[in-house]
Coordinates of C-alpha atoms in Angstrom, one line a residue:
Q1 CA 11.3 12.3 -0.3
V2 CA 14.5 13.9 -1.3
P3 CA 14.4 17.5 -0.3
L4 CA 16.9 18.7 -3.0
V5 CA 16.3 18.5 -6.7
E6 CA 18.9 19.5 -9.3
S7 CA 18.3 20.6 -12.9
G8 CA 20.2 22.3 -15.7
G9 CA 22.7 19.7 -16.7
G10 CA 23.3 18.6 -20.2
L11 CA 25.9 18.5 -23.0
A12 CA 28.2 21.5 -23.6
Q13 CA 31.2 22.1 -25.8
P14 CA 34.6 22.9 -24.3
G15 CA 34.6 26.6 -23.6
G16 CA 30.8 26.7 -23.2
S17 CA 28.6 27.4 -20.3
L18 CA 25.8 25.8 -18.3
R19 CA 23.8 26.9 -15.3
L20 CA 22.8 24.4 -12.7
S21 CA 19.8 24.9 -10.4
C22 CA 18.8 23.2 -7.2
V23 CA 15.5 23.7 -5.3
F24 CA 15.1 22.9 -1.6
S25 CA 11.6 21.6 -0.8
R26 CA 11.6 21.9 3.0
F27 CA 11.2 24.8 5.4
G28 CA 14.2 26.7 6.6
F29 CA 16.4 27.0 3.5
G30 CA 17.9 30.1 5.0
D31 CA 19.5 28.1 7.8
Y32 CA 21.5 25.9 5.4
V33 CA 25.0 26.1 4.0
M34 CA 24.7 24.8 0.5
S35 CA 27.3 23.2 -1.7
W36 CA 27.8 21.6 -5.1
A37 CA 29.8 18.4 -5.5
R38 CA 30.6 16.2 -8.5
Q39 CA 31.6 12.7 -9.4
A40 CA 33.5 12.1 -12.6
P41 CA 33.3 8.7 -14.2
G42 CA 35.4 6.2 -12.3
K43 CA 36.4 8.8 -9.6
G44 CA 35.3 9.7 -6.1
L45 CA 33.0 12.5 -5.0
E46 CA 34.6 15.9 -5.2
W47 CA 33.5 19.1 -3.5
V48 CA 33.2 21.9 -6.0
S49 CA 31.8 25.0 -4.4
G50 CA 29.8 26.2 -1.4
I51 CA 27.9 29.2 -0.1
S52 CA 27.0 30.3 3.4
S53 CA 23.4 30.4 4.6
D54 CA 23.1 34.2 4.0
G55 CA 25.1 34.2 0.8
S56 CA 27.8 36.4 2.2
E57 CA 30.6 33.8 1.9
T58 CA 31.5 31.6 -1.1
A59 CA 34.2 29.1 -1.7
Y60 CA 35.5 27.2 -4.7
A61 CA 37.8 24.2 -5.4
D62 CA 41.0 25.3 -7.1
S63 CA 40.0 23.3 -10.2
V64 CA 37.0 25.6 -10.8
K65 CA 38.0 28.9 -9.3
G66 CA 37.6 31.8 -11.7
R67 CA 35.3 29.7 -13.9
F68 CA 32.3 28.7 -11.7
T69 CA 30.0 31.0 -9.7
I70 CA 27.7 29.9 -6.9
S71 CA 24.7 31.9 -5.8
R72 CA 21.5 31.5 -3.9
D73 CA 18.0 33.0 -3.7
N74 CA 16.7 32.4 -0.2
A75 CA 13.2 33.7 -1.1
R76 CA 12.9 31.0 -3.7
S77 CA 14.9 28.3 -1.8
M78 CA 17.2 28.0 -4.7
V79 CA 20.9 27.6 -5.2
Y80 CA 22.7 28.0 -8.5
L81 CA 26.0 27.1 -10.1
R82 CA 27.0 29.1 -13.1
M83 CA 29.7 27.2 -15.0
D84 CA 31.8 29.0 -17.7
S85 CA 34.8 28.1 -19.7
L86 CA 33.9 24.4 -19.3
K87 CA 36.5 21.8 -19.8
P88 CA 36.1 18.1 -20.6
E89 CA 37.4 17.3 -17.1
D90 CA 34.3 19.1 -15.7
T91 CA 32.2 16.1 -16.9
G92 CA 30.4 14.3 -14.2
L93 CA 27.3 13.9 -12.1
Y94 CA 26.7 17.1 -10.1
Y95 CA 25.0 17.0 -6.7
C96 CA 23.5 19.7 -4.6
A97 CA 24.0 19.3 -0.8
G98 CA 22.7 21.1 2.3
N99 CA 24.2 21.4 5.8
R100 CA 21.9 22.9 8.4
A101 CA 24.2 25.4 10.0
P102 CA 22.5 28.8 10.7
A103 CA 25.2 31.5 10.4
G104 CA 27.7 28.7 9.7
R105 CA 30.6 28.9 7.4
V106 CA 31.1 27.0 4.2
T107 CA 32.7 23.6 4.6
S108 CA 34.3 21.4 1.9
I109 CA 33.9 18.3 4.1
L110 CA 31.2 16.4 2.4
R111 CA 30.2 14.3 5.4
D112 CA 29.0 17.5 7.1
Y113 CA 26.1 17.7 4.6
Q114 CA 22.9 16.0 5.7
H115 CA 20.8 16.4 2.5
W116 CA 21.7 15.4 -1.0
G117 CA 19.9 15.5 -4.3
H118 CA 20.0 12.7 -7.0
G119 CA 22.3 14.7 -9.2
T120 CA 22.3 16.2 -12.7
Q121 CA 24.6 15.0 -15.5
V122 CA 27.1 17.4 -17.1
T123 CA 29.0 16.3 -20.2
V124 CA 31.6 18.5 -21.8
S125 CA 32.6 17.2 -25.2
S126 CA 33.1 18.4 -28.7

């Protein structure tokens, strides 16, 4: 059973917004650094954003900085990605990923993440 389930994807117009959600179904969510990654059609997997286990540190890829906001709710075992000012190049399959690292810092190295969801599709088009 996959412990991470994403939701909230869909079709948005350029300049629009979407909010992605991811729920972690196992015990100990507060010990995990969480990230979002995406895969555009015909391209490799790209790290997008991450948040530390206690939410005190966030990081973003340059391509989304200033437009996307990551957050988490440890009481609900949820992580979110608010996406504003969407561009067609934001189109892709968005994955939620977890790295068990209590008090660990955010890493953009995707192989560090042990748990992955199945992804939710985001399409930005007019």
